[in-house]
XYZ file of C-alpha atoms in Angstrom:
755
model
C -66.515 -22.940 42.658
C -64.297 -25.945 41.895
C -60.938 -26.181 43.606
C -57.721 -28.221 43.301
C -55.756 -29.020 46.394
C -52.044 -28.898 45.904
C -50.329 -32.207 45.592
C -47.668 -31.589 48.187
C -48.581 -31.442 51.910
C -48.052 -28.524 54.214
C -48.551 -28.165 58.003
C -52.239 -27.733 58.912
C -51.265 -25.325 61.641
C -50.383 -22.798 59.020
C -53.916 -22.822 57.761
C -52.620 -22.886 54.179
C -55.261 -23.714 51.639
C -54.361 -23.058 47.970
C -56.946 -22.730 45.283
C -56.069 -23.419 41.669
C -57.805 -22.821 38.394
C -61.236 -24.503 37.999
C -61.005 -27.875 36.357
C -63.541 -26.995 33.728
C -61.223 -24.217 32.543
C -58.019 -26.212 32.469
C -59.311 -29.504 31.215
C -57.789 -28.684 27.809
C -54.076 -28.477 28.510
C -53.317 -27.971 24.839
C -54.812 -24.497 24.984
C -52.035 -21.972 25.854
C -54.640 -19.705 27.394
C -55.341 -22.340 30.074
C -51.694 -22.554 31.159
C -51.140 -21.484 34.724
C -49.203 -18.265 35.226
C -45.625 -18.720 36.229
C -46.107 -17.312 39.718
C -48.861 -19.941 40.425
C -46.566 -22.725 39.311
C -43.764 -21.355 41.407
C -46.152 -21.094 44.351
C -47.302 -24.661 43.800
C -43.715 -25.791 43.595
C -42.900 -24.175 46.915
C -45.936 -25.838 48.547
C -45.063 -29.212 47.045
C -41.747 -29.120 48.819
C -43.482 -29.095 52.282
C -43.501 -32.285 54.441
C -47.270 -32.448 54.933
C -50.398 -31.991 52.925
C -53.592 -30.164 53.809
C -56.099 -32.460 55.479
C -59.660 -32.773 54.443
C -62.225 -33.852 56.947
C -63.695 -36.474 54.567
C -62.465 -38.051 51.282
C -65.359 -39.416 49.228
C -65.485 -43.203 49.283
C -66.293 -45.494 46.384
C -67.140 -49.177 46.491
C -64.667 -51.563 44.863
C -66.006 -55.082 45.210
C -66.993 -55.444 48.838
C -64.683 -52.667 50.064
C -65.123 -48.916 50.216
C -62.016 -47.098 49.162
C -60.995 -43.410 48.848
C -58.029 -41.186 47.959
C -55.155 -41.575 50.410
C -53.177 -38.521 51.488
C -50.026 -40.638 51.991
C -49.700 -40.937 48.235
C -48.544 -37.332 48.205
C -45.311 -38.388 49.917
C -44.536 -41.077 47.341
C -45.591 -39.217 44.210
C -44.806 -35.502 44.244
C -46.501 -34.942 40.898
C -49.895 -36.096 42.175
C -52.866 -33.741 42.570
C -56.485 -34.363 43.615
C -59.843 -32.748 42.665
C -62.472 -32.861 45.455
C -65.280 -32.067 43.025
C -64.465 -34.864 40.584
C -62.996 -37.131 43.199
C -60.244 -37.958 40.805
C -56.424 -37.754 40.773
C -54.331 -36.057 38.110
C -50.678 -35.698 37.126
C -49.848 -32.028 37.338
C -46.816 -31.999 34.912
C -48.648 -34.116 32.315
C -51.849 -32.084 32.577
C -50.025 -28.725 32.164
C -47.198 -29.659 29.728
C -48.783 -32.450 27.723
C -47.793 -30.978 24.352
C -44.978 -28.632 25.287
C -42.102 -30.908 24.268
C -43.746 -32.451 21.245
C -42.223 -35.816 22.160
C -44.474 -38.931 22.381
C -47.556 -36.730 22.161
C -49.548 -39.681 20.793
C -48.941 -41.728 23.956
C -50.592 -39.289 26.358
C -52.331 -40.981 29.305
C -55.778 -39.343 29.317
C -56.541 -40.741 32.774
C -53.950 -38.450 34.348
C -54.426 -35.441 32.074
C -58.117 -34.978 31.143
C -60.420 -37.680 32.543
C -58.809 -38.188 35.922
C -57.776 -41.356 37.756
C -60.242 -42.981 40.271
C -59.251 -46.620 40.497
C -58.279 -46.438 44.185
C -58.053 -50.229 44.359
C -54.912 -50.367 42.131
C -53.778 -46.761 42.647
C -50.184 -47.390 43.767
C -49.299 -49.722 40.900
C -50.956 -47.448 38.356
C -49.118 -44.403 39.742
C -45.796 -46.233 39.432
C -46.626 -47.363 35.930
C -47.467 -43.815 34.876
C -44.374 -42.440 36.539
C -42.140 -44.706 34.442
C -43.574 -43.675 31.052
C -41.489 -41.589 28.655
C -44.299 -39.119 28.221
C -44.335 -38.398 31.958
C -40.541 -38.004 32.039
C -40.623 -35.463 29.199
C -43.416 -33.510 30.861
C -41.617 -33.454 34.200
C -38.523 -32.132 32.452
C -40.608 -29.487 30.681
C -42.104 -28.524 34.033
C -38.665 -28.232 35.597
C -37.344 -26.190 32.666
C -40.325 -23.904 32.890
C -39.819 -23.278 36.603
C -36.086 -22.711 36.176
C -36.363 -20.818 32.909
C -35.625 -17.134 32.252
C -37.978 -14.372 31.238
C -38.621 -13.723 27.562
C -36.504 -10.547 27.616
C -33.545 -12.396 29.039
C -34.014 -15.225 26.567
C -34.132 -12.785 23.643
C -31.085 -10.972 24.943
C -29.233 -14.258 25.297
C -30.204 -15.258 21.777
C -29.108 -11.901 20.480
C -25.807 -12.132 22.343
C -25.245 -15.635 20.985
C -26.027 -14.489 17.463
C -23.675 -11.515 17.782
C -20.907 -13.705 19.152
C -21.335 -16.157 16.292
C -21.243 -13.330 13.747
C -18.200 -11.843 15.425
C -16.467 -15.217 15.370
C -17.236 -15.561 11.676
C -16.082 -12.006 11.044
C -12.765 -12.613 12.801
C -12.348 -15.798 10.786
C -12.972 -13.838 7.573
C -10.397 -11.249 8.613
C -7.862 -13.964 9.315
C -8.425 -15.256 5.781
C -7.910 -11.751 4.408
C -4.646 -11.414 6.352
C -3.310 -14.477 4.586
C -4.304 -13.098 1.188
C -2.709 -9.751 2.071
C 0.523 -11.454 3.134
C 0.705 -13.306 -0.172
C 0.022 -10.074 -2.063
C 2.702 -8.176 -0.150
C 5.251 -10.963 -0.583
C 4.861 -11.014 -4.364
C 4.612 -7.226 -4.748
C 7.669 -6.470 -2.597
C 9.770 -8.779 -4.761
C 8.365 -7.437 -8.036
C 7.053 -10.840 -9.127
C 4.126 -11.403 -11.520
C 0.841 -12.503 -9.956
C -1.061 -14.130 -12.773
C -0.563 -17.115 -15.072
C -1.666 -18.200 -18.519
C -4.533 -20.439 -17.366
C -5.952 -19.872 -13.895
C -8.448 -22.726 -13.625
C -8.025 -25.205 -10.786
C -6.623 -27.974 -12.993
C -3.980 -25.765 -14.627
C -0.288 -26.116 -13.810
C 0.479 -22.511 -14.812
C -1.965 -20.618 -12.619
C 0.534 -17.929 -11.660
C 2.454 -17.263 -8.484
C -0.523 -15.902 -6.544
C -2.692 -19.009 -6.904
C 0.297 -21.327 -6.597
C 1.237 -19.615 -3.367
C -2.324 -20.107 -2.085
C -2.244 -23.801 -3.030
C 0.941 -24.295 -1.040
C -0.390 -22.441 2.012
C -3.669 -24.313 2.204
C -1.785 -27.607 2.612
C -0.495 -26.418 5.987
C -3.176 -23.935 7.040
C -6.574 -25.253 8.155
C -8.220 -21.827 8.108
C -7.364 -21.242 4.466
C -8.163 -24.832 3.536
C -11.643 -24.660 5.113
C -12.317 -21.392 3.347
C -11.359 -22.734 -0.067
C -12.909 -26.182 0.324
C -16.100 -25.390 2.274
C -16.612 -21.674 1.700
C -18.993 -20.077 -0.757
C -17.867 -20.425 -4.358
C -18.608 -16.763 -5.064
C -16.519 -15.544 -2.105
C -13.120 -17.220 -2.601
C -11.470 -13.799 -3.088
C -8.805 -15.130 -5.470
C -9.821 -13.358 -8.677
C -7.783 -10.727 -10.500
C -10.267 -8.051 -9.411
C -9.680 -8.895 -5.768
C -5.920 -8.767 -6.405
C -6.277 -5.301 -7.882
C -8.441 -4.200 -4.948
C -5.894 -5.478 -2.443
C -3.043 -3.728 -4.254
C -5.034 -0.496 -4.371
C -5.853 -0.752 -0.664
C -2.207 -1.321 0.237
C -1.236 1.651 -1.935
C -3.839 3.865 -0.240
C -2.762 2.829 3.262
C 0.912 3.454 2.441
C 0.153 6.888 1.034
C -1.887 7.775 4.119
C 1.071 6.696 6.237
C 3.384 8.966 4.233
C 0.822 11.738 4.473
C 0.790 11.476 8.264
C 4.605 11.608 8.357
C 4.886 14.771 6.257
C 1.918 16.591 7.775
C 2.760 20.260 8.465
C 6.343 19.762 7.253
C 8.453 21.487 4.651
C 9.277 19.151 1.775
C 11.187 19.012 -1.487
C 9.985 17.494 -4.739
C 12.026 15.422 -7.195
C 10.697 14.230 -10.536
C 12.020 12.536 -13.647
C 10.536 10.858 -16.716
C 11.246 7.737 -18.700
C 9.548 5.515 -21.272
C 8.427 2.040 -20.194
C 8.226 -1.148 -22.239
C 4.652 -0.322 -23.231
C 5.801 2.970 -24.822
C 4.152 5.017 -22.094
C 5.894 8.086 -20.740
C 6.085 7.650 -16.970
C 6.972 10.306 -14.388
C 8.356 9.206 -11.047
C 7.780 11.587 -8.115
C 9.817 11.552 -4.885
C 9.344 13.715 -1.795
C 12.076 14.554 0.692
C 11.645 15.834 4.251
C 13.598 15.961 7.504
C 12.773 13.273 10.063
C 13.378 14.399 13.675
C 13.426 10.838 15.021
C 16.169 9.675 12.647
C 17.743 13.137 12.600
C 18.302 13.002 8.838
C 16.451 13.662 5.580
C 14.121 10.907 4.340
C 12.916 10.287 0.798
C 9.675 8.546 -0.186
C 8.375 7.437 -3.548
C 4.800 8.740 -3.814
C 3.656 7.560 -7.208
C 4.108 6.864 -10.879
C 2.153 9.132 -13.190
C 1.639 8.502 -16.899
C 2.232 11.574 -19.072
C 0.137 11.891 -22.198
C 2.169 14.947 -23.161
C 5.688 16.068 -22.253
C 5.029 19.795 -22.395
C 5.847 21.853 -19.333
C 2.149 22.549 -18.739
C 1.221 18.846 -18.778
C 4.130 17.890 -16.524
C 3.312 20.668 -14.053
C -0.363 19.649 -13.891
C 0.526 15.992 -13.295
C 3.017 16.976 -10.617
C 0.420 19.161 -8.898
C -2.078 16.281 -8.859
C 0.466 13.940 -7.272
C 1.356 16.259 -4.396
C -2.241 17.395 -3.839
C -3.197 13.748 -3.201
C -0.962 13.964 -0.124
C -2.361 17.367 0.894
C 0.928 19.086 0.032
C 0.694 22.714 -1.035
C 3.322 24.504 -3.079
C 3.825 27.040 -0.291
C 5.224 24.236 1.897
C 7.761 23.174 -0.779
C 11.279 24.536 -0.334
C 12.986 23.111 -3.441
C 12.447 21.106 -6.624
C 15.015 18.942 -8.372
C 14.762 18.044 -12.079
C 17.063 17.186 -14.945
C 18.296 19.731 -17.461
C 15.585 19.228 -20.098
C 14.125 22.510 -21.286
C 10.577 21.470 -20.362
C 11.710 21.016 -16.766
C 14.463 23.600 -16.245
C 13.250 26.413 -18.516
C 13.516 29.756 -16.698
C 10.611 31.348 -18.531
C 8.176 28.592 -19.487
C 9.501 25.415 -17.856
C 8.149 23.564 -14.863
C 10.685 25.444 -12.749
C 9.155 28.778 -13.783
C 5.575 27.599 -13.173
C 6.490 26.378 -9.703
C 8.144 29.668 -8.802
C 5.052 31.570 -9.890
C 3.205 29.903 -7.005
C 6.078 30.120 -4.525
C 9.022 32.408 -5.435
C 11.032 31.062 -2.488
C 11.350 27.608 -4.077
C 14.895 26.736 -5.154
C 15.564 24.835 -8.360
C 18.342 22.252 -8.264
C 19.659 20.812 -11.502
C 20.391 17.181 -10.640
C 24.088 16.909 -9.828
C 24.242 13.432 -11.305
C 22.982 14.741 -14.636
C 25.425 17.652 -14.430
C 28.380 15.305 -13.998
C 27.142 13.181 -16.891
C 26.866 16.246 -19.124
C 30.421 17.273 -18.199
C 31.715 13.937 -19.443
C 29.612 14.122 -22.607
C 30.983 17.586 -23.415
C 34.665 16.952 -22.718
C 34.962 13.484 -24.248
C 33.323 14.339 -27.527
C 34.551 14.177 -31.089
C 36.842 17.211 -30.841
C 39.461 15.094 -29.041
C 39.979 12.460 -31.702
C 42.315 10.205 -29.706
C 39.881 9.824 -26.803
C 36.883 9.657 -29.125
C 38.411 6.798 -31.161
C 39.474 5.027 -27.963
C 35.916 4.788 -26.614
C 34.691 3.645 -30.004
C 37.181 0.792 -29.906
C 36.176 -0.130 -26.324
C 32.538 -0.478 -27.374
C 33.547 -2.475 -30.456
C 35.519 -4.939 -28.287
C 32.497 -5.485 -26.061
C 30.101 -5.951 -28.978
C 32.426 -8.359 -30.758
C 33.277 -10.618 -27.789
C 29.944 -10.569 -25.956
C 27.872 -10.671 -29.122
C 28.657 -14.346 -29.602
C 28.586 -17.068 -26.912
C 31.312 -19.015 -28.716
C 33.679 -16.008 -28.777
C 32.947 -15.352 -25.099
C 33.750 -19.016 -24.381
C 37.121 -18.603 -26.088
C 37.922 -15.648 -23.829
C 36.907 -17.592 -20.703
C 39.102 -20.551 -21.674
C 42.112 -18.375 -22.303
C 41.668 -16.574 -18.984
C 41.486 -19.921 -17.137
C 44.637 -21.150 -18.878
C 46.549 -18.039 -17.850
C 45.230 -18.178 -14.258
C 43.978 -14.625 -14.433
C 40.665 -13.619 -12.932
C 38.278 -12.549 -15.662
C 36.820 -9.101 -15.225
C 33.538 -8.943 -17.104
C 33.454 -6.632 -20.097
C 31.011 -3.746 -19.785
C 29.114 -1.858 -22.421
C 29.429 1.923 -22.649
C 26.217 3.416 -21.300
C 24.761 6.254 -23.341
C 23.407 7.978 -20.240
C 25.704 6.888 -17.396
C 29.128 8.006 -18.562
C 30.564 7.542 -15.088
C 30.020 3.783 -15.558
C 32.652 3.847 -18.320
C 35.252 3.465 -15.606
C 34.290 -0.214 -15.302
C 34.514 -0.679 -19.077
C 38.006 0.833 -19.290
C 39.184 -1.078 -16.217
C 37.997 -4.374 -17.742
C 39.957 -3.691 -20.938
C 43.121 -2.868 -18.987
C 42.905 -5.978 -16.767
C 42.101 -8.362 -19.637
C 44.354 -6.737 -22.244
C 46.663 -9.705 -22.833
C 43.823 -12.255 -22.747
C 41.805 -10.180 -25.199
C 44.702 -10.087 -27.700
C 45.112 -13.865 -27.505
C 41.370 -14.374 -27.824
C 41.092 -12.110 -30.866
C 44.097 -13.785 -32.499
C 42.627 -17.280 -31.999
C 39.234 -16.167 -33.325
C 40.911 -14.648 -36.406
C 42.819 -17.861 -37.135
C 40.003 -20.348 -36.525
C 36.901 -18.589 -37.844
C 35.289 -19.623 -41.100
C 33.501 -16.291 -41.531
C 35.468 -13.652 -43.414
C 33.724 -10.688 -41.802
C 34.520 -12.018 -38.304
C 38.185 -12.418 -39.306
C 38.329 -8.860 -40.602
C 36.715 -7.488 -37.455
C 39.073 -9.433 -35.194
C 42.154 -8.228 -37.122
C 40.843 -4.663 -37.077
C 40.315 -4.708 -33.303
C 43.808 -6.181 -32.791
C 45.256 -3.390 -34.908
C 43.464 -0.744 -32.868
C 44.362 -2.298 -29.514
C 48.046 -2.504 -30.477
C 48.184 1.132 -31.506
C 50.048 3.771 -29.532
C 47.027 6.080 -29.293
C 44.883 3.321 -27.780
C 47.454 2.526 -25.082
C 47.957 6.192 -24.264
C 44.217 6.885 -23.989
C 43.754 3.729 -21.878
C 46.232 4.804 -19.197
C 45.142 8.436 -19.280
C 41.430 7.774 -18.892
C 41.628 4.965 -16.325
C 42.670 7.156 -13.306
C 40.422 10.017 -14.395
C 37.340 7.844 -14.768
C 38.090 6.135 -11.453
C 37.893 9.493 -9.658
C 34.727 10.462 -11.508
C 33.168 7.105 -10.618
C 33.767 7.797 -6.900
C 32.203 11.253 -7.192
C 29.252 9.856 -9.141
C 28.615 7.160 -6.518
C 28.750 9.765 -3.747
C 26.261 11.977 -5.563
C 23.799 9.080 -5.767
C 23.395 8.606 -1.991
C 19.906 9.469 -0.736
C 20.924 11.338 2.453
C 23.455 13.591 0.718
C 23.159 17.358 1.205
C 24.209 20.182 -1.077
C 27.219 21.163 1.007
C 28.711 17.671 0.883
C 27.938 17.451 -2.838
C 29.695 20.727 -3.613
C 32.600 19.701 -1.389
C 33.244 16.503 -3.314
C 32.857 18.302 -6.663
C 35.391 20.886 -5.480
C 37.699 18.045 -4.498
C 37.436 16.645 -8.041
C 38.325 20.024 -9.516
C 41.345 20.345 -7.225
C 42.453 16.875 -8.281
C 42.262 17.848 -11.957
C 44.308 20.993 -11.304
C 46.869 18.922 -9.442
C 47.180 16.451 -12.311
C 47.691 19.261 -14.812
C 50.440 20.948 -12.824
C 52.241 17.796 -11.725
C 54.910 16.978 -14.305
C 56.098 13.960 -12.362
C 52.637 12.413 -12.465
C 52.526 12.770 -16.244
C 56.014 11.328 -16.556
C 55.037 8.251 -14.527
C 51.959 7.804 -16.669
C 53.912 8.158 -19.913
C 56.603 5.718 -18.757
C 53.877 3.164 -18.070
C 52.605 3.673 -21.628
C 56.115 3.104 -23.005
C 56.520 -0.076 -20.955
C 53.299 -1.537 -22.349
C 54.235 -0.566 -25.894
C 57.646 -2.198 -25.542
C 56.123 -5.347 -23.981
C 53.736 -5.827 -26.899
C 56.083 -4.450 -29.561
C 53.857 -1.511 -30.336
C 55.514 1.087 -32.487
C 55.701 4.604 -31.101
C 55.105 7.049 -33.965
C 57.486 9.887 -34.574
C 56.577 13.528 -34.254
C 55.765 15.144 -37.568
C 57.969 18.183 -38.068
C 56.405 20.827 -40.235
C 57.208 24.405 -40.962
C 55.328 27.267 -39.460
C 52.298 28.202 -41.545
C 52.085 31.662 -42.998
C 48.294 31.627 -42.662
C 46.676 31.788 -39.274
C 43.661 29.705 -40.244
C 45.631 26.969 -41.992
C 46.196 24.879 -38.824
C 44.394 24.494 -35.537
C 47.545 25.378 -33.620
C 50.948 26.909 -34.195
C 52.515 24.826 -31.425
C 55.150 22.264 -32.440
C 56.499 19.508 -30.222
C 59.993 18.105 -30.208
C 58.984 14.604 -29.059
C 55.891 12.408 -28.799
C 55.666 12.803 -25.017
C 55.202 16.559 -25.143
C 52.946 16.311 -28.177
C 50.495 13.928 -26.449
C 50.593 16.029 -23.295
C 49.485 19.184 -25.056
C 47.117 17.697 -27.633
C 45.429 14.991 -25.527
C 46.283 15.050 -21.801
C 45.876 18.769 -21.161
C 42.821 18.976 -23.387
C 41.006 16.293 -21.429
C 41.860 17.870 -18.056
C 40.925 21.382 -19.194
C 37.607 20.287 -20.670
C 36.724 18.397 -17.501
C 37.611 21.332 -15.265
C 35.727 23.886 -17.382
C 32.719 21.609 -17.576
C 32.641 21.267 -13.790
C 32.886 25.024 -13.392
C 30.039 25.730 -15.790
C 27.624 22.911 -14.994
C 27.767 23.213 -11.204
C 27.302 26.988 -11.043
C 23.658 26.890 -9.947
C 21.385 29.314 -8.142
C 21.923 27.481 -4.855
C 25.673 28.137 -4.899
C 25.446 31.261 -2.703
C 23.275 29.404 -0.218
C 25.768 26.545 -0.112
C 28.685 28.911 0.468
C 26.817 30.600 3.321
C 26.105 27.238 4.989
C 29.757 26.291 4.504
C 30.892 29.483 6.253
C 28.450 28.855 9.108
C 29.667 25.296 9.587
C 33.298 26.505 9.680
C 32.488 29.376 12.102
C 33.450 31.917 9.418
C 30.035 33.368 8.689
C 29.772 37.029 7.680
C 26.973 39.562 7.509
C 26.165 38.810 3.851
C 25.870 35.103 4.620
C 23.495 35.843 7.504
C 21.343 37.940 5.158
C 21.138 35.074 2.645
C 20.208 32.479 5.256
C 17.738 34.752 7.054
C 15.889 35.521 3.823
C 15.893 31.952 2.536
C 14.755 30.218 5.730
C 12.689 33.048 7.287
C 14.803 33.426 10.424
C 14.900 36.015 13.210
C 18.186 37.764 12.444
C 19.121 38.925 15.951
C 18.339 35.563 17.523
C 20.210 33.785 14.712
C 23.345 35.852 15.279
C 23.171 35.269 19.031
C 22.854 31.510 18.568
C 25.871 31.457 16.237
C 27.995 33.313 18.800
C 27.078 30.795 21.482
C 27.818 27.866 19.177
C 31.313 29.219 18.484
C 31.925 29.220 22.232
C 30.787 25.590 22.695
C 33.661 23.145 22.031
C 31.306 20.322 20.970
C 30.425 22.110 17.716
C 33.525 21.361 15.674
C 33.836 23.043 12.301
C 33.591 21.108 9.050
C 31.644 20.677 5.838
C 31.118 16.930 5.710
C 27.755 15.227 5.903
C 28.799 13.650 9.195
C 29.541 17.077 10.707
C 26.070 18.378 9.864
C 24.542 15.257 11.367
C 26.504 15.747 14.614
C 25.415 19.391 14.785
C 21.758 18.394 14.391
C 22.055 15.793 17.148
C 23.644 18.313 19.519
C 21.051 20.971 18.687
C 18.174 18.541 19.283
C 19.480 17.776 22.790
C 20.113 21.428 23.688
C 16.752 22.606 22.366
C 17.408 26.373 22.522
C 19.066 26.988 19.163
C 15.855 27.145 17.161
C 17.076 29.233 14.221
C 20.294 27.297 13.611
C 18.441 24.000 13.903
C 15.769 25.197 11.466
C 18.462 26.318 9.030
C 20.204 22.953 8.965
C 16.944 20.987 8.790
C 15.645 22.951 5.805
C 19.039 22.979 4.117
C 19.379 19.202 4.326
C 15.819 18.897 2.982
C 16.953 20.459 -0.323
C 17.734 17.545 -2.677
C 20.951 17.084 -4.617
C 20.047 14.562 -7.310
C 17.079 12.726 -8.783
C 18.804 9.373 -8.343
C 15.884 8.104 -6.277
C 13.709 8.563 -9.367
C 16.281 6.686 -11.418
C 16.243 3.822 -8.925
C 12.463 3.695 -9.247
C 12.873 3.399 -13.029
C 15.217 0.451 -12.527
C 12.435 -1.307 -10.634
C 9.897 -0.235 -13.247
C 11.760 -2.355 -15.801
C 11.313 -5.368 -13.487
C 7.607 -4.793 -12.827
C 6.439 -3.873 -16.311
C 8.100 -6.347 -18.646
C 7.291 -7.464 -22.165
C 5.014 -10.157 -20.768
C 3.176 -7.555 -18.678
C 3.229 -4.643 -21.095
C -0.586 -4.277 -21.064
C -0.766 -3.659 -17.320
C -3.217 -0.930 -16.294
C -1.824 2.229 -14.766
C -3.560 1.833 -11.375
C -2.163 -1.654 -10.872
C 1.289 -0.509 -12.044
C 1.259 2.439 -9.638
C 0.279 0.197 -6.713
C 2.905 -2.443 -7.540
C 5.597 0.219 -7.893
C 4.641 1.778 -4.570
C 5.060 -1.530 -2.751
C 8.177 -2.569 -4.703
C 10.037 0.725 -4.187
C 9.017 1.333 -0.552
C 9.495 -2.219 0.719
C 10.395 -1.146 4.256
C 7.249 0.950 4.597
C 5.119 -1.860 3.125
C 6.471 -4.257 5.759
C 5.470 -1.907 8.579
C 1.810 -1.285 7.725
C -0.921 -2.956 9.768
C -2.925 -5.645 7.875
C -6.070 -4.595 9.752
C -5.815 -1.142 8.165
C -5.691 -2.784 4.745
C -8.747 -4.908 5.582
C -10.684 -1.840 6.731
C -9.741 -0.055 3.514
C -10.788 -3.109 1.501
C -14.087 -3.222 3.390
C -14.863 0.464 2.815
C -13.958 0.406 -0.879
C -17.183 -1.399 -1.907
C -19.130 -1.873 1.360
C -22.371 -3.018 -0.281
C -20.876 -5.694 -2.537
C -18.436 -7.521 -0.239
C -19.716 -11.055 0.250
C -17.553 -11.752 3.292
C -18.440 -9.770 6.387
C -15.279 -8.003 7.530
């Protein structure tokens, strides 16, 4: 059997003699099957590190010239790669013989003498060994040998490769998510401000690409991550298309609704809904939910969606409303109240949405929006039956249309106001739906009265259009009439009070008790004005002063005889002077109509509940009130009575009916923690809505989102934009990672960027 002696020496005393693979089996180092096992190479490496080599008794000698020469064991100390074959009497290079083709570098320059044939020129051995040691091929093979000895097992190598691959993928994934966060921030910024996303031409060379792409172009100038994505990323994964915009908006909408859903989980809520027509002639229904938030200790309202109505029947509205609340996992049994306007489809007792809701939950209370009620009171009392007031408002609208209908006429008014050093109060149009806003219109006429007369006179004298001259003279005639002046100073204080009440009724955290309290205050004010003769005298004297200042003639009272027929005249009352005549025919009529309208319109089914809460808050509750509250809020009667007795004995619970008083009670009850029934009563009572003004505010934003230029917007995109635009605070609080996860799960198989 052929043997190789290791190239590195070892003490002979150890008796170490290592046998390697036969030379005839390893002569082909290119064959992987001939490679030595790792443990043999490691063993050889350990032996090669010893200070001595094994000693043979005799090295074969060969004649070179006249001298016999043989292998010299001292060469082992100078060349650690050297090995010797006793059978062939030749020397080899162990690294080159074993790793001749492992690196693939300089494979054509292999020295066959040290790898296959063997070296036997003992005469020039040292110089040849040094020459071989300095070759590039030898250096590469030595390095391969060293790497092999120091290398890891295949399992560890595969695990390391797998770990490296995973880390690279994770790095790329995090980079993709960072790109998505930037796109989400741009989307949120535009949606929260109600701005349009798209432009007319969205190619890269266009200058009207739309705000979304323009925003991206600005960001990439200062953001390397976004710049690398757009410049070096895949062309089919830019994520800037309109479809991606819609997906992002939908994802944000879904995340926001899930957030609302988590907030109202297992809570009692109220529902508010109202309809309007958008610029695309689509009937849209806005839905708001209201619940009590323990952390803020007050009721909170959230916009939950915009639903298009294909029909305005009560059945269609009820079905759409049911779909909206079911998307948030709200059941009708957890609804305590609904608030609609007075339309028959909504408020009908037998076939309206109110009736259909109560079929599912008889304990639901219906609240006719207090804002609509106040508007209807004004519509009823200021109608055509009171001719003086009716003509007055017609003249107010005519003044606005005439002055503001022409920029040149408006410029004349501005110049005259500047010349007289009077601050111009902008003229307001009379709203057909918001009658309470007429206070601003009347106030503007009263403040600018003198400037308006001068403006109309100048327009009449300088115009070249006969119809404009006639209109200006007609308005001057009306404004300088006694009836106009009287109506102006009668309606100004009344509308100012109504404006305050209307603004109070539009607050989102208002409760029914505070709403009824301020309505009662308005009724008391009207009664006081009717019974106060001095107040009417001061008002009438002011009218006389204005008439005298502008030389307005005060008409005389028409004296007529008493009619013999009852139906010949509207009244049999005759006045001795103009003051008493205007008081009975105009002033009292307006006050009486307003008072009666407030009495009729605000007598709702919740009135008994409100009175009971009022008695409880003033520590005047009776047995009937306890019965009403116990039945409505499902309370334990005995415990409820005991809690009320204790509250009366605690000085911190001061009586009152204001919204601030209820808030203080709730804060005290939350700290005490033992008054469960009273706390539940106030929480559920404040959850009952007062108005649908939150729906109206959503409609105001609808007119900004869906404009004439965006009238073809799809309903899903409109709903998502409205959700973000209305609930801006909630949109600012959501986590972008949640939006990315939603975006990823929407179409998991078609997303080109790994998220």
